[in-house]
Coordinates of C-alpha atoms (C1' of nucleotides) in Angstrom, one line a residue:
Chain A
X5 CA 65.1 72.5 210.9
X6 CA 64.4 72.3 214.7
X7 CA 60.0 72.2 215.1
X8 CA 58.4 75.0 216.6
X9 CA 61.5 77.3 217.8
X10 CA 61.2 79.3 214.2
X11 CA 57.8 78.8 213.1
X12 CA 56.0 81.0 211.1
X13 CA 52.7 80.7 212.4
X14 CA 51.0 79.5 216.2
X15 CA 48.1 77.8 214.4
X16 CA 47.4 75.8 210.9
X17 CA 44.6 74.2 210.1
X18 CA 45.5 71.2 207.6
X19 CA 42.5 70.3 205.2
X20 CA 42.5 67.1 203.6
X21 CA 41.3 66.6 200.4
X22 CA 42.3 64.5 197.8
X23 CA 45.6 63.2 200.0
X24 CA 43.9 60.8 202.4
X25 CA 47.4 60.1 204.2
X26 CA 49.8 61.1 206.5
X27 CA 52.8 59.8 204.9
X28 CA 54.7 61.9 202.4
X29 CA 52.3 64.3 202.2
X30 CA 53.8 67.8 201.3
X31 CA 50.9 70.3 203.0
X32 CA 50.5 68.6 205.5
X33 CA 54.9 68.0 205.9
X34 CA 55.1 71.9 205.7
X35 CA 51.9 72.5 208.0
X36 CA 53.8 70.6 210.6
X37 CA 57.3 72.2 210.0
X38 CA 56.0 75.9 209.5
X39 CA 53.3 75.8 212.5
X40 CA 53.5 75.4 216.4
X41 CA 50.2 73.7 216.1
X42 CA 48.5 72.0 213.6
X43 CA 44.9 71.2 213.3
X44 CA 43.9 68.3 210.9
X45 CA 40.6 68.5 209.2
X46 CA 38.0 66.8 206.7
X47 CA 35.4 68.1 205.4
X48 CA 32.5 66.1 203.4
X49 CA 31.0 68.6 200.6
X50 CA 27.6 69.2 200.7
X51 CA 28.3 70.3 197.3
X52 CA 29.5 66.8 195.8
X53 CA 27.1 65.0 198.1
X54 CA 24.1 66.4 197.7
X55 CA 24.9 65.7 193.8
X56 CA 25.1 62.1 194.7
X57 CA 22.2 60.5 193.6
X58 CA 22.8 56.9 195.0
X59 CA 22.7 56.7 199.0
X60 CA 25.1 53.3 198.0
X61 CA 27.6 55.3 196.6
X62 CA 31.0 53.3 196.8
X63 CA 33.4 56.3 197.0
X64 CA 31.9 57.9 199.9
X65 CA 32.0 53.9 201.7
X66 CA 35.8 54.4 200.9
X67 CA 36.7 58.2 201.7
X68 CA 34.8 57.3 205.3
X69 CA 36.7 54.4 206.1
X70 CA 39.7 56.3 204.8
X71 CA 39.0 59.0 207.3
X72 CA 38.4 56.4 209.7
X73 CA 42.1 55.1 209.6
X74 CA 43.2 58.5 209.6
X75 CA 41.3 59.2 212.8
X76 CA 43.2 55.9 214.4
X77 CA 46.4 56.7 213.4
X78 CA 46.2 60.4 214.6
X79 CA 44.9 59.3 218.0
X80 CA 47.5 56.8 218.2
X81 CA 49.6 60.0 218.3
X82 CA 47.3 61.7 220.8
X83 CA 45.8 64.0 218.3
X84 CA 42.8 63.6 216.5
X85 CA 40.9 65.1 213.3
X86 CA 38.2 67.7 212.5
X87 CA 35.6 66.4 210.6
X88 CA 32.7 68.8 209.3
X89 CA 30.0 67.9 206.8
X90 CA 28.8 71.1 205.2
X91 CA 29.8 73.7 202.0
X92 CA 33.7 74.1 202.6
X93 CA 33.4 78.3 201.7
X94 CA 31.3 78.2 204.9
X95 CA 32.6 75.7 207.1
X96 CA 36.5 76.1 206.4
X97 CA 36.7 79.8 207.4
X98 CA 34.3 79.4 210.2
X99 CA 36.5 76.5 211.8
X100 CA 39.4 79.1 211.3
X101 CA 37.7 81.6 213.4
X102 CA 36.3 79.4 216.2
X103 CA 39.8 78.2 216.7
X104 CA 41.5 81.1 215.7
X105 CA 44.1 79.8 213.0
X106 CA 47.0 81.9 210.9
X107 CA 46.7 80.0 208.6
X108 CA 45.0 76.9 206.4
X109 CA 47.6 74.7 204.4
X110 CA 46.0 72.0 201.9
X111 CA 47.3 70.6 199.3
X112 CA 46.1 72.1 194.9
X113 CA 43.5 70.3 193.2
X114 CA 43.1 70.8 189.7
X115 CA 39.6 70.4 188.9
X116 CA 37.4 73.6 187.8
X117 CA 35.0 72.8 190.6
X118 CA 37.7 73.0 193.2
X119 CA 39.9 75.6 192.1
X120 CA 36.9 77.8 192.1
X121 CA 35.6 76.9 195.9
X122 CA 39.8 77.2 197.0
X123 CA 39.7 80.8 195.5
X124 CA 36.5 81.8 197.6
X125 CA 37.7 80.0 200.3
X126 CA 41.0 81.9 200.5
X127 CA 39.1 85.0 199.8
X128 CA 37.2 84.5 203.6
X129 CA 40.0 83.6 205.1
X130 CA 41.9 86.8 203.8
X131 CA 38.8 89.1 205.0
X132 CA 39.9 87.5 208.0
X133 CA 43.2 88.2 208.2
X134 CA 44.1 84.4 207.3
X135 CA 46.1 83.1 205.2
X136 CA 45.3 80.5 202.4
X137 CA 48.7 78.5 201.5
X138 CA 48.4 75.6 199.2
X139 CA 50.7 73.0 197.9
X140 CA 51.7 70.8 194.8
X141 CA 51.5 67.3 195.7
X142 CA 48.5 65.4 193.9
X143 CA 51.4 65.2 190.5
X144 CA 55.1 65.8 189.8
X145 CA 54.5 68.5 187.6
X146 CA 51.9 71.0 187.3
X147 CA 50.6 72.4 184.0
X148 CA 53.3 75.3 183.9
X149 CA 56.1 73.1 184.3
X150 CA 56.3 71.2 181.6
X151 CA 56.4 73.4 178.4
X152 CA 57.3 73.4 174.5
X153 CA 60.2 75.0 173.1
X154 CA 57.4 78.4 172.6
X155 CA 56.3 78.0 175.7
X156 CA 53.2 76.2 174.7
X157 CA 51.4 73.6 176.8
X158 CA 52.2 69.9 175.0
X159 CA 48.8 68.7 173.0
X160 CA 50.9 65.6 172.2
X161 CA 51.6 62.8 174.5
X162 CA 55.3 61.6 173.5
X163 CA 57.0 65.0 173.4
X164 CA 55.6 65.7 176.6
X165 CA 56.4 62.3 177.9
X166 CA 60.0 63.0 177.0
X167 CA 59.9 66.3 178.3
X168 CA 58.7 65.0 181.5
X169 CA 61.6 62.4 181.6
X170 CA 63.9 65.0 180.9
X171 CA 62.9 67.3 183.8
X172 CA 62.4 64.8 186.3
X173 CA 65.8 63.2 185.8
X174 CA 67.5 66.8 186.1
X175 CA 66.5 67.7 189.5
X176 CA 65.5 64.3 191.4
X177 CA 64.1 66.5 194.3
X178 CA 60.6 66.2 192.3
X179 CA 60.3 62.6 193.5
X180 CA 61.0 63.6 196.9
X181 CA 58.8 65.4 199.4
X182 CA 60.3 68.9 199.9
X183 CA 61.2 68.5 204.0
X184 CA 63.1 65.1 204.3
X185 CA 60.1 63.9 206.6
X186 CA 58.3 61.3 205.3
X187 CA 55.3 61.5 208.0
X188 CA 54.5 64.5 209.7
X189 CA 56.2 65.7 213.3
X190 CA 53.8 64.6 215.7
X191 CA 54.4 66.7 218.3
X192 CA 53.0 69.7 216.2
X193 CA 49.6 67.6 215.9
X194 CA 46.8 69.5 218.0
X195 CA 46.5 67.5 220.9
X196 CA 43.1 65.2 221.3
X197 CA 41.5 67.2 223.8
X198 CA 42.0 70.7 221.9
X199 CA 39.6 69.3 219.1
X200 CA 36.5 67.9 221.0
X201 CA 33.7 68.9 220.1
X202 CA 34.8 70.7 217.1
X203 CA 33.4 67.7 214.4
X204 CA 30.1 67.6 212.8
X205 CA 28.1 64.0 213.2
X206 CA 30.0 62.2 210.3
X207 CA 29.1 58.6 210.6
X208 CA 28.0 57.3 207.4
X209 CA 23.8 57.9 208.3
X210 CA 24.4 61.7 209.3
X211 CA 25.6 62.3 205.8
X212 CA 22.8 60.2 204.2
X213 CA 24.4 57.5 202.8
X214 CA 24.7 53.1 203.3
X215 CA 28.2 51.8 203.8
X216 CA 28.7 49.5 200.7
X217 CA 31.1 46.8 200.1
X218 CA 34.3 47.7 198.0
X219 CA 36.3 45.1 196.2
X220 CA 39.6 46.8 198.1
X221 CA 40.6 47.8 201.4
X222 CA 40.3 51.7 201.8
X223 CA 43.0 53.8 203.7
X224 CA 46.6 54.4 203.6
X225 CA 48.0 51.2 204.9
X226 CA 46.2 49.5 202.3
X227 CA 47.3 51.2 199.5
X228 CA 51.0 51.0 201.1
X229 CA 50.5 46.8 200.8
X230 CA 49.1 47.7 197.3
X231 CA 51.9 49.4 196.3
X232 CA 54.1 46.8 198.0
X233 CA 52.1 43.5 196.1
X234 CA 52.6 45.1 192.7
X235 CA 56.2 45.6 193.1
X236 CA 57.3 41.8 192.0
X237 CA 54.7 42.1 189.2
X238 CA 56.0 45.3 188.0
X239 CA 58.3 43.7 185.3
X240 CA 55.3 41.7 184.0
X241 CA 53.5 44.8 183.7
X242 CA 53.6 45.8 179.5
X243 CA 52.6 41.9 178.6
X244 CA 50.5 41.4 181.3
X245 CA 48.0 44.8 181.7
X246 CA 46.3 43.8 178.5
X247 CA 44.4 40.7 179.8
X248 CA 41.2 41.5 182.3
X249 CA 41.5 37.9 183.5
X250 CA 44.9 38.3 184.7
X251 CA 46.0 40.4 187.7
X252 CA 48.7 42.6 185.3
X253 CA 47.7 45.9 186.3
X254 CA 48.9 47.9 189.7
X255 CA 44.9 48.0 191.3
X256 CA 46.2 51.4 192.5
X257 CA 43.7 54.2 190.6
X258 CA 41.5 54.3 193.6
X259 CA 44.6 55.1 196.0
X260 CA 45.9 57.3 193.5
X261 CA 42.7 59.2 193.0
X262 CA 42.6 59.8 196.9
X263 CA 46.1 60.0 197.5
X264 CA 46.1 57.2 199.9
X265 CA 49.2 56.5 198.2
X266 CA 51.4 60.0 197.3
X267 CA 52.1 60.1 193.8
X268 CA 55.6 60.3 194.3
X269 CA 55.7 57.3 196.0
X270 CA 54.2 55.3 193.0
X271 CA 56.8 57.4 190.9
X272 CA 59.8 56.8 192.5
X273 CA 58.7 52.8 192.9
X274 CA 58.8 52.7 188.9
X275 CA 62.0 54.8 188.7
X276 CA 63.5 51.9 191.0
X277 CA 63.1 48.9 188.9
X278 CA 64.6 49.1 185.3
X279 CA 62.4 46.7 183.8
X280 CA 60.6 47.8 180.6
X281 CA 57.2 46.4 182.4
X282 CA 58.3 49.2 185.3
X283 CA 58.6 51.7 182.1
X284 CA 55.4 51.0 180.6
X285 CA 53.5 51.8 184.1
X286 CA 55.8 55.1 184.6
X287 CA 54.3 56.1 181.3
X288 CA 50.6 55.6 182.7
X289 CA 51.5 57.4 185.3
X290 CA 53.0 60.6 183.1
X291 CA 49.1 59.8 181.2
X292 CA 47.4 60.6 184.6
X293 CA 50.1 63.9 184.7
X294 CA 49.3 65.1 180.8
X295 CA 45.2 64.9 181.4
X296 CA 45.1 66.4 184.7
X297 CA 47.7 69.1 183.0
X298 CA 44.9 69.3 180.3
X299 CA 42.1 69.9 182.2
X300 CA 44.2 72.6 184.0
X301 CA 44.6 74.6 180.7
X302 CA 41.9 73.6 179.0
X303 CA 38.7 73.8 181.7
X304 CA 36.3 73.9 178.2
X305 CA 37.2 70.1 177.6
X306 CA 34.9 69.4 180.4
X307 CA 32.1 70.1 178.2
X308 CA 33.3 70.3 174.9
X309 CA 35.7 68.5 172.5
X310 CA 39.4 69.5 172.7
X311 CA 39.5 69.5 168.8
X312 CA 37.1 72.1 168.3
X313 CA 36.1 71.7 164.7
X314 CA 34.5 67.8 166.3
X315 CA 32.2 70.0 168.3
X316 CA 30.4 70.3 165.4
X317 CA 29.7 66.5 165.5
X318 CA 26.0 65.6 166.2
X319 CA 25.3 62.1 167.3
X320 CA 23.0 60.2 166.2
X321 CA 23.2 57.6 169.0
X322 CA 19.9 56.3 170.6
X323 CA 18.5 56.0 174.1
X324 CA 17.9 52.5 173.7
X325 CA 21.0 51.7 173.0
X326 CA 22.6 53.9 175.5
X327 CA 20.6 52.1 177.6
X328 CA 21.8 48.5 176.3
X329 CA 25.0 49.7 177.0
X330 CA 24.7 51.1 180.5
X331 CA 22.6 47.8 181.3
X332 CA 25.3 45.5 179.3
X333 CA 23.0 43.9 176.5
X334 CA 24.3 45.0 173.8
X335 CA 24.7 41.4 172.1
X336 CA 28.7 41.9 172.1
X337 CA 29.9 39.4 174.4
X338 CA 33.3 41.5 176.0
X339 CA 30.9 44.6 175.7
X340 CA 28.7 43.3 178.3
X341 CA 30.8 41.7 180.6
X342 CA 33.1 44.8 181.0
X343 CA 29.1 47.0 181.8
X344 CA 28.1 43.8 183.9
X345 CA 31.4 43.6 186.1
X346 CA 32.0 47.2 186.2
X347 CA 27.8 47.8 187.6
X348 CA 28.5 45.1 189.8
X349 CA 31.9 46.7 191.5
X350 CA 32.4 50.5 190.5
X351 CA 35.7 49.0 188.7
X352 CA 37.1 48.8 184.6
X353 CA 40.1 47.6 183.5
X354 CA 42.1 49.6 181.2
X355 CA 41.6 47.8 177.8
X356 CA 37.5 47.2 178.7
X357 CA 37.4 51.2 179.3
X358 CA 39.0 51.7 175.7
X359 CA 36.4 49.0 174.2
X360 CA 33.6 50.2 176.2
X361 CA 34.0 53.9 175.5
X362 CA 35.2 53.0 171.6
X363 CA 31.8 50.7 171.3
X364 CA 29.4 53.2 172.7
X365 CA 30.9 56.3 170.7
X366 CA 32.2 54.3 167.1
X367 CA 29.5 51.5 166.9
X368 CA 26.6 52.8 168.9
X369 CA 26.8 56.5 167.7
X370 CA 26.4 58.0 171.0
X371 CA 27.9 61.4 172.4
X372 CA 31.1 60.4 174.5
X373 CA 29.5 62.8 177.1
X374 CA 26.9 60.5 178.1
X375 CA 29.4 57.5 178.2
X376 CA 31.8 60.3 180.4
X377 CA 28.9 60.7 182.9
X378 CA 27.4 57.1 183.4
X379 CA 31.4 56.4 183.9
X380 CA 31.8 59.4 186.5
X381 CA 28.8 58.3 188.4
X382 CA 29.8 54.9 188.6
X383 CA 33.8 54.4 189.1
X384 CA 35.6 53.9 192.3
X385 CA 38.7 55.7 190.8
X386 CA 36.2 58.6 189.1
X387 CA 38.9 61.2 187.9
X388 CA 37.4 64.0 186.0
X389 CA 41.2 64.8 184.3
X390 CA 41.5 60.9 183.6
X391 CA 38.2 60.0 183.2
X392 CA 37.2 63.1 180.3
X393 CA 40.7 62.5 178.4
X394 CA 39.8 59.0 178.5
X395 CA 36.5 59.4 176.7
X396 CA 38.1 62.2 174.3
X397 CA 40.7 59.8 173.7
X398 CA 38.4 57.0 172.5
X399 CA 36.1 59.5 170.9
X400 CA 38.8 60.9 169.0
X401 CA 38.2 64.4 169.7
X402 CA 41.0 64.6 172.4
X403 CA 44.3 65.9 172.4
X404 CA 46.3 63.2 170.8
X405 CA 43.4 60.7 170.8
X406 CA 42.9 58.1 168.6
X407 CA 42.5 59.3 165.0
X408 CA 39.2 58.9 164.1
X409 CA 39.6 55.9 161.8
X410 CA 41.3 53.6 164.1
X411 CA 38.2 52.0 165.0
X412 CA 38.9 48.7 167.5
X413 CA 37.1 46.0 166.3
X414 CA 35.3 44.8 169.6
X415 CA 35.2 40.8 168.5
X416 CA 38.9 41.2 167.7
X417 CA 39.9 42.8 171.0
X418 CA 37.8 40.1 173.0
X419 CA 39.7 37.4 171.3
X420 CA 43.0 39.0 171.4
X421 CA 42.6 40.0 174.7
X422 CA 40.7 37.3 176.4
X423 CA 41.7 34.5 174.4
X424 CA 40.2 31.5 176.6
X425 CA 37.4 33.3 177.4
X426 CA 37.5 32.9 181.1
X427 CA 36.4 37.1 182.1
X428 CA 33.7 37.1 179.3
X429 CA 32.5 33.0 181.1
X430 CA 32.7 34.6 184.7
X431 CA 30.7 38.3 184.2
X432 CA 28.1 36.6 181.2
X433 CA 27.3 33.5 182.3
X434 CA 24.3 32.8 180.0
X435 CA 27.7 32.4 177.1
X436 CA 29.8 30.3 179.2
X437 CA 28.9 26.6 177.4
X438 CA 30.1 28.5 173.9
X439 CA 33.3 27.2 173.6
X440 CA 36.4 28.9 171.2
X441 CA 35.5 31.5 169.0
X442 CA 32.2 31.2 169.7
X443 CA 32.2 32.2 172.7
X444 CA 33.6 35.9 171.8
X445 CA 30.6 36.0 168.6
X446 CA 27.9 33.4 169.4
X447 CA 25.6 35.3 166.9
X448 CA 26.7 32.7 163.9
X449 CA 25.8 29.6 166.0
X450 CA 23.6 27.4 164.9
X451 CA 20.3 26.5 166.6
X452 CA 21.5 22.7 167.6
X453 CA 25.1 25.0 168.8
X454 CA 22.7 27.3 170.8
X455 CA 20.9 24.1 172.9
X456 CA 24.2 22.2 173.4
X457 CA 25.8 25.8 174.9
X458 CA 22.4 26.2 177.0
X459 CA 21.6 29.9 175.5
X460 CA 18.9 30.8 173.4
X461 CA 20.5 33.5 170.9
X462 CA 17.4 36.4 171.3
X463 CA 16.2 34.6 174.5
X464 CA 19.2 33.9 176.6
X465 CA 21.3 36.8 175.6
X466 CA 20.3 39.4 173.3
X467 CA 21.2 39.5 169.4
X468 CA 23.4 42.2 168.4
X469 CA 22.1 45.8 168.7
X470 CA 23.8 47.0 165.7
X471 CA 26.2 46.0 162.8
X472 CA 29.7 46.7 163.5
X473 CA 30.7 47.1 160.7
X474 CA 28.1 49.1 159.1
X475 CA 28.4 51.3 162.1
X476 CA 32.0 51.9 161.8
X477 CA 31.6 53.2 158.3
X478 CA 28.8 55.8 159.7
X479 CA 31.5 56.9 162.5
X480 CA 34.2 57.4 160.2
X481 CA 31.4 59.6 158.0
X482 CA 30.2 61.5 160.9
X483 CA 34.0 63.0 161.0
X484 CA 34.5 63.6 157.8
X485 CA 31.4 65.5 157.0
X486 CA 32.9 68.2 159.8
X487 CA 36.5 67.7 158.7
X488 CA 38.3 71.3 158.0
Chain B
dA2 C1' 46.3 53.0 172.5
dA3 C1' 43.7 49.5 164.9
dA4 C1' 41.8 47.2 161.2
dT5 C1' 41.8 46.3 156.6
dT6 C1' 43.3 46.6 151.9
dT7 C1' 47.0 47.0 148.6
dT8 C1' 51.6 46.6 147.2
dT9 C1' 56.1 44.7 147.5
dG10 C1' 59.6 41.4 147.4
dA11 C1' 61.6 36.9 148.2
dA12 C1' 61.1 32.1 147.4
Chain C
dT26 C1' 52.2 32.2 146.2
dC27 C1' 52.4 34.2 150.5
dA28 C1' 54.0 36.9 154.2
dA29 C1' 55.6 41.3 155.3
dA30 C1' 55.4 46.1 154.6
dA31 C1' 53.0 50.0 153.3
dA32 C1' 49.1 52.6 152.4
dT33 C1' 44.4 53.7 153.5
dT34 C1' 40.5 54.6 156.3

DNA sequence: AAATTTTTGAA
DNA sequence: TCAAAAATT
């Protein structure tokens, strides 16, 4: 379609949110194509910010030098972008009046939080006379797209794995962005000087925060040579994403959480390579679909257990060893280095999240809600739709979670999982003369074992804070006693 | 996306 | 007798 002859509207404003890019980007792809003139904007959310309660908070460090890039790249085209720092049900419709748009275009987010300031947003706007037009493009399928036979949402993971395979491979548009255009039409961008003076002060001491370092390069292009780095690891992917010490998984959450890379992009780079390690990751991706689906339908799962009849659950977990947990002294050797590494860089790999979040909810008692929130204050990648199913997952009162009995033993995991030792040595280094087994459960050591290894078991590193074993039995009882 | 105990079945 | 399969939690 020629740009600009037919457009439906003179002026769009384009919000960013969750989609940090320019490339395949659908809202911002139809802003460009259904617009004479598009505006690009930002804003950062009082709401979420003023929540913040660390001024060294990692994600804002990478959505401002995400923003950043973006800014080059537009100006590199002659345009520019909005940036405002304020409450988006203010500042959004007041941007649309001062530069008198139709419309604003943005892309759908899922979460409750969200959903509800988009609604009141689009309600200004329509008192206005504007129009509010939103688009899917943060996951292939939304939660009405992928239903049962009844029409039922899917509460299991396989069937709606399959069903997702099914529909994807019957229409191959869904891997595509809906115009052919990759990146948007440039000419539609708002030229440079049409935006002066609109932004707020947004340099990282207006909003009240210190730029931290990040153990990955923020911004599109990044995630692009991401994306591009995994590719010749993708077949290694199912043996390799097991093992923190090895580099087996894609490093792409954080991209994927702020769609520096599009969704479909990851997607269609699985679909391309028919290796079973390609069709292991495809199936963590179609995870990431079936929680955020979740947390579409079900908003109560925020708060409350997806299996209703474990609400009634009361743990008995203690502050202290919440604490030991948060602070990684627990006495459990993989335990600790997974708290220690992930305090140190706002990161968790895969199988240390499951151990972590299995430890703190099956050994240590403790409600997975306090395990979800010192995780959602802490990650890079923080997803609430990930993140909660996660923790129900491990709790066993998600949909399709573990069952309640398949406890992981964590001394098992370390040693099937890091077998020489090498990421428990680099993130505890008090344990790192423990050699073998010993290393993964130094508790047994002798006292001459204990000088020759350098660590004082009680002094060094801290005994264990509870039993697993005995603790596993208690878990299993606290279920039971509420079973229907 | 488990761990552990019990039973089975082949040598 | 022991490893694999099945059952149990």
């Amino acid at each position: 379609m020629p740009h600009g002859t037919d457009a439906a509207f003179e002026r769009v404003i384009f919000w960013f949110r969750r989609d940090l890019r320019l490339s395949d980007n659908r809202g911002l792809a139809e802003a460009t194509r259904q617009s004479r003139q598009v505006i690009p904007l930002f804003v950062f959310d009082t709401n979420i910010l003023d929540d913040l309660d660390n001024t060294q908070d990692r994600r804002v460090t990478f959505i401002h030098e995400s923003i950043r890039e973006l800014q080059r790249m537009l100006q590199e085209t002659g345009s520019d972008i909005v940036v405002l720092h304020g409450d988006p049900e203010d500042a959004v419709p007041h941007l649309a009046d001062r530069v008198n748009a139709d419309a604003v275009f943005t892309n759908r987010d899922y979460e409750p939080y969200a959903a509800a300031r988009d609604a009141q947003v689009q309600r200004a706007l329509a008192d206005d006379g504007r129009a509010f037009v939103d688009f899917k493009d943060q996951v292939i399928f939304e939660k009405d797209e992928i239903l049962t036979q009844s029409g039922e949402p899917y509460k299991v993971f396989s069937p709606y794995k399959r069903a997702w395979l099914q529909r994807f491979e019957e229409n191959t548009e869904y891997g595509r962005s809906p115009a052919a255009e990759e990146v948007p039409d440039y000419a539609q961008l708002a030229p440079r000087r049409t935006l002066r003076g609109l932004s707020d002060a947004w340099d990282m001491d207006a909003l009240g925060f210190v730029p931290t370092d990040l153990w990955l390069v923020p911004g599109e292009s990044a995630a692009r040579e991401r994306l591009a780095g995994f590719l010749p690891r993708m077949a290694e992917y199912k043996t390799d994403r097991d093992f923190p010490s090895r580099e087996g998984t894609s490093g792409l959450s954080v991209h994927l959480r702020f769609g520096t890379i599009s969704i479909r992009a990851a997607v269609r780079a699985a679909m391309e390579d028919d290796s079973k390690g390609a069709q292991t990751w495809l199936s963590e991706l179609i995870w990431r679909e079936f929680y955020q689906m979740l947390l579409d339908r079900f908003p109560r799962v925020v708060s409350h257990s997806f299996k209703p009849e474990y609400d009634a659950i009361r743990w008995p977990g203690t502050d202290d060893h919440f604490q030991a947990w948060c602070e990684g002294r627990t006495g459990y050797p993989i335990v600790d280095a997974a708290m220690r590494h992930f305090n140190a860089t706002g990161w968790m790999h895969n199988r240390l999240r499951m151990i972590t979040a299995m430890f703190l909810t099956k050994d240590l008692l403790v409600d997975w809600r306090l395990g979800e929130a010192y995780f959602a204050g802490h990650l890079l990648d923080y997803d609430l739709a990930s993140n909660n199913g996660g923790w129900q997952w491990s709790a066993s009162t998600g949909a399709d979670g573990a069952p309640y009995f398949r406890i992981f033993n964590p001394i098992l995991q370390s040693k099937r999982f890091d077998p020489d030792g090498s990421y428990i040595r680099e993130h505890v280094p008090e344990l790192a003369g423990f050699e073998g087994d010993t290393l993964h459960w130094p508790h047994d050591a002798d006292m001459f074992t204990q000088r020759d290894a350098g660590c004082v078991l009680g002094e060094d590193y801290p005994h264990p804070v509870v039993d697993h074993f005995e603790q596993k039995e208690k878990a299993i009882a606290l279920f039971k006693a509420v079973e229907k």
